Amino acid sequence: MNMSIYDQYQENKRFVSVDCVIFGYEQEKLKLLVFQRAIEPAKGEWSLLGGWVNANETTEDAARRVLHKLTGLEDVYLEQVHTFSDPKRDPGGSVITVEYYALINIDEKASNLIEDYGAKWHTLEELPSLIFDHNVLVEKALEKLRLRSSYEIIGRKLLPKKFTITRLRNLYDQIFQRKFDPGNFRKKILSLKVLERLEEKDMSESKKGAFYFKFKPKNESEFTDPIFKRSI
Amino acid sequence: MNMSIYDQYQENKRFVSVDCVIFGYEQEKLKLLVFQRAIEPAKGEWSLLGGWVNANETTEDAARRVLHKLTGLEDVYLEQVHTFSDPKRDPGGSVITVEYYALINIDEKASNLIEDYGAKWHTLEELPSLIFDHNVLVEKALEKLRLRSSYEIIGRKLLPKKFTITRLRNLYDQIFQRKFDPGNFRKKILSLKVLERLEEKDMSESKKGAFYFKFKPKNESEFTDPIFKRSI
DNA sequence: AATATAAAAGTAAAAATTACTTTTAAAACA
DNA sequence: TGTTTTAAAAGTAATTTTTACTTTTATATT
């Protein structure tokens, strides 16, 4: 234990964990990686990926650490969602948890490590009942993901390097659980000038083929206004 | 100390605090209540209102507790902002802090308790340098307040019961640090149908006088789309 | 060569935003 | 009493964005 001027407040110390809502995109479906919990209570039940926050790391460090351990992935996109602190939320004891969501490209290098931990990708519809308040955390992460997706074009991490507009639209359909109009979506996305068209076409979905696009290098303050007005 | 199945992880326990960015509105200015810190380190320097999170309360409970202790106010509007966890953020020791912002009506009952604690209202422009990362926390709270203000008409807590559209617009000018067009702002706000016009007029600002308005009772899912498109 | 497909482009009405101008109600002044 | 002054309130018209469509296109398959 490090020395600290606050040591007189020892009895105020708390258990702090992180929980990760891991989003991936595969076969035109937005999916979520859930795990079989390794410790009591509720050992073996479906749960978000979580872990203790160690003394000399940030909560984001902790999230990256547990993510790396289970997936082998290095530069995952992470966004802090919310902190949950109901003393009764975890029957094993009073634990404050800081929630993050992660976006990862399933196809890319979905490590076999995942299987070792009894993890499984689920679509949003077939998501099982999770331990504690984890289903609430999933809802909150989705809200945050939707908010972010309405302020910038998300997909850098969820999609492969090259992708069609149709595939990007499908991702948005999944995130918002609604159908975007193909023509209007294309017009909108292209007007934002964040994508660059490649010469190559994806011929697997139509006779005509659809051009592949890739993201232009990200320039910092990407957008400040919402992308869609009433559609989102 | 409560017994817990996690007791074997004792050494993982962490100091957890809350910090409150307290917004108020007075004399057509958005203000922020800052305090002279009561404990070492940095005792006596300007700081946000903060406190430890006790074992059997949520972080929001903790925020309400410290707010009540210092202002006497009961049903304050609170929104969780972000959790900061850099082990070096507080030179006194590694402390994870959960940030909230509070909205309070200064005129209403700005308790004299406030003075006892060496607290002071500051406008955003004349905000002093605060301890640790607290100036960053203020920026983050402002961002969150702006986000919220762009999804619903804020002011229920910051304004007195009755107020003019001009006063509400001035609040928005303050929050976004820009000038909204008076005519367009009025049109927009009234189209949202969240305000009810009273018969009484405020004669202090013009010969003609401006009608007072009050908020209609809040109906839950107030808005889902941003109120302004590119103006914000 | 004709057909079928989704991609891509195009269109026009409706809605929202923006930048203004005009009118109005009431106090203050002449 | 009538005129002036003030900000409130209403109004206007151009522009931009959204929405709901229709049409054209490129290419593989029949």
XYZ file of C-alpha atoms (C1' of nucleotides) in Angstrom:
524
model
C 0.000 0.000 0.000
C 1.420 3.401 -0.973
C 1.722 6.024 1.705
C -0.671 8.849 1.284
C -1.695 11.937 3.145
C -5.192 10.464 3.026
C -4.298 7.339 4.994
C -6.324 8.632 7.918
C -9.407 8.110 5.715
C -8.634 4.415 5.119
C -12.102 3.316 6.124
C -13.464 5.309 3.193
C -11.695 3.175 0.633
C -13.885 1.379 -1.846
C -13.825 -1.489 -4.285
C -13.649 -0.079 -7.793
C -14.016 -2.120 -10.954
C -14.361 -1.504 -14.654
C -16.899 -3.179 -16.917
C -16.608 -3.240 -20.689
C -19.419 -3.439 -23.183
C -17.624 -4.817 -26.218
C -19.285 -4.081 -29.543
C -18.349 -5.831 -32.725
C -19.854 -6.043 -36.202
C -20.073 -9.249 -38.140
C -22.333 -10.627 -40.845
C -24.300 -7.387 -40.971
C -25.090 -7.603 -37.258
C -23.993 -5.505 -34.338
C -22.820 -7.915 -31.689
C -21.768 -7.848 -28.109
C -19.139 -9.985 -26.434
C -20.210 -11.454 -23.096
C -18.335 -13.700 -20.726
C -18.870 -16.430 -18.229
C -17.948 -14.885 -14.929
C -14.817 -16.339 -13.371
C -15.363 -15.561 -9.705
C -18.075 -15.827 -7.094
C -20.781 -14.684 -6.743
C -22.637 -15.660 -9.901
C -19.635 -17.606 -11.144
C -20.317 -19.055 -14.582
C -23.191 -16.716 -15.383
C -23.150 -14.325 -18.348
C -21.495 -11.056 -17.576
C -19.707 -8.124 -19.125
C -15.953 -8.228 -19.145
C -14.749 -6.661 -15.910
C -11.882 -6.378 -13.513
C -10.505 -4.495 -10.534
C -8.882 -1.134 -11.003
C -5.361 -1.448 -9.680
C -3.682 1.148 -7.520
C -1.463 2.750 -10.103
C -3.594 2.813 -13.188
C -6.471 4.836 -14.550
C -9.830 3.199 -15.075
C -9.162 3.350 -18.808
C -5.838 1.565 -18.275
C -7.725 -1.102 -16.363
C -10.243 -1.481 -19.173
C -7.439 -1.819 -21.734
C -5.644 -4.315 -19.532
C -8.602 -6.674 -19.181
C -9.486 -6.245 -22.848
C -5.980 -7.060 -23.938
C -5.788 -10.068 -21.687
C -8.938 -11.568 -23.151
C -8.760 -10.563 -26.785
C -5.095 -9.828 -27.427
C -6.167 -6.541 -29.051
C -3.996 -3.474 -28.529
C -5.408 -0.178 -29.755
C -9.071 -0.607 -29.060
C -11.444 2.355 -29.244
C -12.785 2.998 -25.750
C -15.288 5.509 -24.474
C -16.246 6.001 -20.850
C -19.978 5.592 -20.378
C -21.066 6.017 -16.779
C -20.192 5.100 -13.222
C -22.557 2.882 -11.250
C -22.361 2.876 -7.498
C -25.472 1.464 -5.876
C -24.058 -0.375 -2.830
C -26.518 -3.182 -3.563
C -25.779 -3.538 -7.268
C -23.364 -6.409 -6.643
C -24.546 -9.020 -4.106
C -20.928 -9.909 -3.395
C -20.222 -6.549 -1.845
C -20.355 -2.830 -2.446
C -18.479 -2.191 -5.685
C -18.330 0.990 -7.698
C -17.920 0.244 -11.379
C -16.817 2.514 -14.171
C -18.296 1.488 -17.485
C -16.617 1.673 -20.890
C -17.675 0.540 -24.293
C -15.189 -0.834 -26.783
C -15.481 -1.078 -30.557
C -13.621 -3.895 -32.234
C -13.529 -5.374 -35.685
C -14.492 -9.001 -35.204
C -13.124 -10.254 -38.503
C -9.741 -8.655 -38.006
C -8.113 -10.790 -35.356
C -10.793 -12.016 -33.025
C -8.365 -13.915 -30.908
C -8.867 -17.505 -29.956
C -8.145 -16.255 -26.456
C -11.797 -15.313 -26.411
C -12.897 -18.925 -26.526
C -10.651 -19.868 -23.601
C -12.651 -17.578 -21.381
C -16.035 -18.953 -22.300
C -16.896 -15.798 -24.141
C -19.512 -15.504 -26.846
C -20.703 -12.936 -29.367
C -24.419 -12.222 -29.162
C -26.609 -10.023 -31.301
C -28.609 -7.395 -29.451
C -31.815 -9.342 -29.924
C -30.546 -12.603 -28.516
C -28.565 -11.104 -25.657
C -28.994 -13.319 -22.594
C -29.863 -12.068 -19.153
C -26.676 -10.784 -17.554
C -25.627 -10.619 -13.912
C -26.227 -7.692 -11.571
C -27.085 -4.473 -13.397
C -25.176 -5.437 -16.531
C -28.230 -5.322 -18.791
C -28.722 -1.726 -17.685
C -25.081 -1.056 -18.503
C -25.622 -2.437 -21.989
C -28.544 -0.053 -22.543
C -26.479 2.866 -21.321
C -23.592 1.921 -23.606
C -25.949 1.704 -26.560
C -27.285 5.174 -25.786
C -23.759 6.531 -25.657
C -22.803 4.751 -28.852
C -25.866 6.241 -30.552
C -24.980 9.693 -29.319
C -21.451 9.371 -30.625
C -22.667 7.922 -33.925
C -24.869 10.943 -34.389
C -21.964 13.344 -33.989
C -19.380 11.546 -36.070
C -19.286 8.718 -38.566
C -18.475 5.728 -36.485
C -16.995 2.634 -38.092
C -13.258 3.237 -38.195
C -12.880 0.463 -35.655
C -15.940 -1.642 -36.352
C -15.520 -1.971 -40.114
C -12.661 -3.463 -42.114
C -10.286 -1.068 -43.892
C -12.422 -1.009 -47.010
C -16.188 -1.210 -47.014
C -19.189 -0.193 -49.075
C -21.650 2.579 -48.228
C -24.304 -0.094 -47.968
C -22.291 -1.860 -45.307
C -21.805 1.362 -43.367
C -25.531 2.056 -43.641
C -26.287 -1.400 -42.355
C -24.078 -0.700 -39.356
C -26.083 2.467 -38.676
C -29.306 0.510 -39.118
C -28.031 -1.846 -36.444
C -26.885 0.836 -34.043
C -30.126 2.782 -34.215
C -32.342 -0.239 -34.727
C -34.093 1.370 -37.656
C -33.821 1.556 -41.450
C -32.071 4.523 -43.011
C -33.156 5.448 -46.520
C -30.366 4.197 -48.836
C -30.314 7.231 -51.117
C -30.523 9.818 -48.386
C -27.957 8.030 -46.256
C -25.478 7.898 -49.127
C -26.016 11.559 -49.945
C -25.526 12.585 -46.326
C -22.423 10.518 -45.707
C -20.729 11.645 -48.905
C -21.524 15.285 -48.147
C -19.525 14.989 -44.914
C -16.395 14.215 -46.934
C -14.895 11.804 -44.425
C -14.767 8.894 -46.865
C -12.524 8.343 -49.865
C -13.712 6.190 -52.762
C -11.408 3.425 -53.924
C -11.286 2.131 -57.485
C -12.125 -1.394 -56.435
C -15.678 -2.681 -56.290
C -17.391 -5.238 -54.126
C -19.180 -7.489 -56.625
C -20.693 -9.854 -54.085
C -23.910 -7.987 -53.382
C -25.095 -6.867 -56.807
C -24.527 -7.208 -60.508
C -23.385 -3.626 -60.781
C -21.035 -3.834 -57.850
C -20.517 -1.251 -55.144
C -17.431 0.882 -54.793
C -15.320 0.331 -51.717
C -14.597 3.334 -49.553
C -12.117 3.946 -46.779
C -11.977 6.551 -44.030
C -9.820 9.588 -44.698
C -7.232 10.204 -41.986
C -9.087 11.581 -38.982
C -8.782 15.285 -38.479
C -9.251 16.216 -34.896
C -12.382 18.241 -34.236
C -14.277 16.147 -36.734
C -17.813 17.453 -36.248
C -19.474 19.586 -33.656
C -23.056 19.445 -34.913
C -25.190 16.364 -34.990
C -25.032 14.655 -38.369
C -28.704 13.937 -38.681
C -31.354 16.233 -37.405
C -34.569 14.419 -36.800
C -33.647 11.034 -38.082
C -31.778 10.206 -34.935
C -16.122 -2.587 7.724
C -18.838 -4.704 6.151
C -18.062 -8.318 5.404
C -17.887 -9.073 1.752
C -17.022 -11.984 -0.454
C -14.449 -9.666 -2.018
C -12.480 -9.164 1.212
C -9.636 -11.185 -0.257
C -9.134 -8.323 -2.706
C -8.720 -5.700 0.049
C -5.518 -4.360 -1.406
C -7.470 -3.328 -4.491
C -9.587 -0.857 -2.552
C -9.365 2.741 -3.663
C -10.104 6.227 -2.448
C -13.206 7.485 -4.214
C -14.483 11.031 -4.037
C -17.124 13.128 -5.714
C -16.604 16.632 -7.059
C -19.448 19.015 -7.866
C -19.450 21.775 -10.435
C -22.200 24.012 -9.101
C -23.825 26.255 -11.679
C -26.029 29.162 -10.760
C -27.517 32.082 -12.673
C -27.647 35.578 -11.269
C -27.713 39.055 -12.754
C -27.777 37.649 -16.278
C -24.568 35.722 -15.683
C -23.890 32.008 -15.447
C -21.844 31.502 -12.321
C -19.956 28.765 -10.622
C -19.583 28.180 -6.892
C -16.043 27.400 -5.786
C -14.680 26.705 -2.334
C -11.597 27.105 -0.260
C -10.369 23.609 0.310
C -10.633 22.444 3.921
C -7.965 19.743 4.043
C -4.383 19.218 3.006
C -2.919 19.186 0.460
C -3.687 22.557 -1.106
C -5.691 23.586 1.939
C -7.177 27.033 1.443
C -6.873 27.029 -2.344
C -9.841 27.318 -4.680
C -11.467 24.021 -5.420
C -14.687 22.403 -6.480
C -16.947 21.114 -3.746
C -15.939 17.568 -3.021
C -16.071 14.801 -0.482
C -15.465 11.114 0.100
C -17.979 8.560 -1.044
C -19.066 6.653 2.033
C -19.474 2.914 2.151
C -23.225 2.710 1.987
C -24.160 5.412 -0.442
C -24.102 5.958 -4.181
C -21.847 8.607 -5.652
C -24.966 10.674 -6.301
C -25.950 10.331 -2.644
C -22.492 11.580 -1.730
C -22.829 14.553 -4.059
C -26.223 15.409 -2.537
C -24.853 15.028 0.955
C -21.982 17.471 0.471
C -24.206 19.853 -1.458
C -26.800 19.842 1.271
C -24.233 20.338 3.960
C -22.861 23.437 2.284
C -25.901 25.044 0.746
C -28.816 23.636 2.688
C -30.505 22.866 -0.633
C -32.549 19.686 -0.922
C -33.737 18.760 -4.397
C -30.883 19.919 -6.544
C -30.639 18.901 -10.186
C -27.582 16.689 -10.592
C -26.072 15.083 -13.626
C -23.086 12.756 -13.620
C -20.352 14.069 -15.883
C -17.282 11.861 -15.934
C -14.948 9.852 -13.733
C -11.310 10.927 -13.434
C -8.776 8.422 -12.246
C -5.244 9.439 -13.093
C -3.269 8.202 -10.053
C -1.298 11.449 -10.176
C -4.227 13.818 -10.429
C -4.230 14.490 -6.694
C -0.781 15.013 -5.161
C -2.124 13.864 -1.810
C -2.667 10.328 -3.052
C -4.359 8.276 -5.717
C -8.026 9.256 -5.698
C -10.684 8.375 -8.215
C -13.275 11.104 -8.458
C -16.747 10.989 -9.925
C -17.829 14.365 -11.245
C -21.333 15.831 -11.119
C -22.710 19.175 -12.077
C -25.488 20.809 -10.116
C -27.925 23.503 -11.202
C -29.243 25.813 -8.524
C -31.216 29.029 -8.457
C -28.995 31.499 -6.655
C -31.727 33.996 -5.808
C -33.974 31.380 -4.286
C -32.303 30.525 -1.032
C -28.589 30.830 -1.483
C -27.906 29.852 2.056
C -25.618 31.802 4.315
C -24.028 28.444 4.979
C -22.133 29.102 1.801
C -20.235 31.996 3.322
C -19.172 29.936 6.330
C -17.205 27.700 4.025
C -15.320 30.425 2.274
C -17.246 29.787 -0.915
C -17.692 32.291 -3.693
C -19.663 32.620 -6.899
C -17.554 33.347 -9.962
C -18.531 34.051 -13.539
C -16.944 31.798 -16.127
C -14.640 34.575 -17.288
C -13.248 35.393 -13.886
C -12.937 31.840 -12.643
C -9.705 31.496 -10.669
C -7.188 28.744 -11.138
C -8.414 25.685 -9.274
C -6.512 22.852 -7.615
C -5.533 19.582 -9.281
C -7.472 18.901 -12.491
C -10.517 20.886 -11.392
C -10.328 23.381 -14.251
C -10.533 20.422 -16.619
C -13.550 19.174 -14.690
C -15.211 22.557 -15.155
C -14.691 22.371 -18.924
C -16.105 18.862 -19.006
C -19.151 19.940 -16.981
C -19.750 22.837 -19.341
C -19.636 20.490 -22.313
C -22.148 18.214 -20.655
C -24.377 21.130 -19.703
C -24.268 22.325 -23.319
C -25.154 18.881 -24.569
C -28.099 18.674 -22.213
C -29.201 22.211 -23.068
C -29.269 21.267 -26.715
C -31.604 18.346 -26.083
C -34.006 19.975 -23.667
C -34.822 23.437 -22.456
C -32.761 23.832 -19.370
C -33.707 26.401 -16.783
C -36.227 24.724 -14.539
C -33.664 24.829 -11.758
C -31.565 27.819 -12.775
C -34.379 30.296 -13.315
C -36.994 31.555 -10.885
C -40.554 30.208 -11.218
C -41.526 32.942 -13.660
C -39.180 34.448 -16.192
C -39.206 36.178 -19.561
C -38.108 34.666 -22.847
C -35.360 37.259 -22.942
C -34.036 36.002 -19.627
C -34.116 32.398 -20.843
C -32.302 33.459 -24.006
C -29.702 35.233 -21.960
C -29.138 32.032 -20.001
C -28.585 30.188 -23.284
C -26.252 32.957 -24.445
C -24.270 32.382 -21.265
C -24.210 28.604 -21.524
C -23.076 28.573 -25.128
C -21.038 31.747 -24.904
C -22.658 33.191 -28.010
C -25.589 35.394 -28.980
C -28.812 33.753 -30.075
C -31.006 35.805 -32.414
C -33.866 37.104 -30.262
C -36.621 36.501 -32.817
C -35.460 33.075 -33.885
C -34.843 31.984 -30.318
C -38.345 33.022 -29.272
C -39.885 31.262 -32.249
C -37.964 28.077 -31.559
C -38.665 27.954 -27.832
C -42.374 28.626 -28.241
C -42.660 25.965 -30.947
C -41.437 23.384 -28.438
C -44.488 24.052 -26.277
C -42.749 23.538 -22.950
C -43.545 27.025 -21.662
C -46.839 28.512 -20.551
C -47.424 32.252 -20.818
C -48.652 34.032 -17.698
C -50.814 37.167 -17.757
C -48.308 39.170 -15.790
C -45.596 41.212 -17.454
C -42.100 42.190 -16.411
C -42.007 45.969 -16.910
C -38.445 46.468 -15.766
C -36.681 45.959 -19.058
C -38.805 47.811 -21.561
C -41.702 50.216 -21.972
C -43.839 47.549 -23.550
C -43.072 44.953 -20.918
C -42.354 41.276 -21.502
C -44.711 38.487 -20.584
C -43.620 36.133 -17.877
C -43.575 32.442 -18.703
C -43.307 29.354 -16.572
C -42.358 25.785 -17.377
C -45.206 23.370 -17.995
C -45.063 20.263 -15.794
C -42.295 18.107 -17.155
C -43.425 15.165 -19.204
C -40.940 12.402 -19.163
C -39.309 11.733 -22.518
C -39.200 15.424 -23.213
C -37.199 15.498 -26.432
C -35.109 12.999 -28.277
C -33.761 15.203 -31.058
C -31.430 18.118 -30.601
C -33.332 21.382 -30.342
C -31.089 23.424 -32.567
C -29.328 22.055 -35.568
C -26.315 24.033 -36.481
C -26.616 26.795 -33.994
C -25.158 24.633 -31.299
C -29.101 -10.027 -76.554
C -32.293 -9.704 -72.808
C -32.962 -9.746 -67.935
C -32.257 -8.871 -63.192
C -29.969 -6.700 -59.407
C -28.531 -3.333 -56.169
C -25.807 0.952 -56.762
C -25.861 5.464 -57.715
C -27.820 9.597 -59.165
C -31.605 12.624 -59.426
C -35.980 15.203 -58.099
C -39.317 17.884 -55.815
C -42.050 18.887 -51.770
C -41.765 19.879 -46.968
C -39.535 21.473 -42.938
C -36.136 24.034 -40.494
C -32.859 27.657 -40.197
C -31.219 32.127 -40.838
C -31.007 36.989 -41.319
C -33.522 40.253 -41.369
C -37.820 44.067 -41.112
C -42.079 45.690 -39.248
C -45.455 46.345 -35.826
C -46.838 46.821 -31.080
C -47.666 48.032 -26.126
C -46.738 50.946 -22.660
C -43.791 54.296 -20.078
C -41.710 58.682 -20.254
C -41.331 62.958 -21.982
C -42.773 67.398 -24.120
C -52.676 65.117 -24.844
C -49.803 63.755 -28.138
C -45.076 62.372 -29.377
C -41.091 59.767 -28.496
C -38.673 55.840 -27.013
C -37.867 51.115 -25.811
C -37.556 46.242 -26.115
C -41.150 42.729 -27.108
C -43.383 40.347 -30.349
C -44.707 39.205 -34.809
C -43.687 38.744 -39.531
C -41.035 37.763 -43.949
C -38.361 35.746 -47.428
C -34.144 33.476 -48.886
C -31.451 29.509 -47.953
C -30.388 25.007 -46.312
C -31.614 20.461 -44.848
C -34.575 16.624 -44.724
C -37.642 13.435 -46.612
C -39.861 10.468 -49.757
C -39.579 9.176 -53.658
C -38.198 7.952 -59.108
C -34.880 7.162 -62.671
C -30.664 5.680 -64.564
C -26.597 2.773 -64.525
C -23.109 -0.984 -64.527
C -22.440 -5.567 -64.596
C -23.348 -10.713 -63.921
C -26.506 -14.103 -65.200
C -29.865 -16.183 -68.135
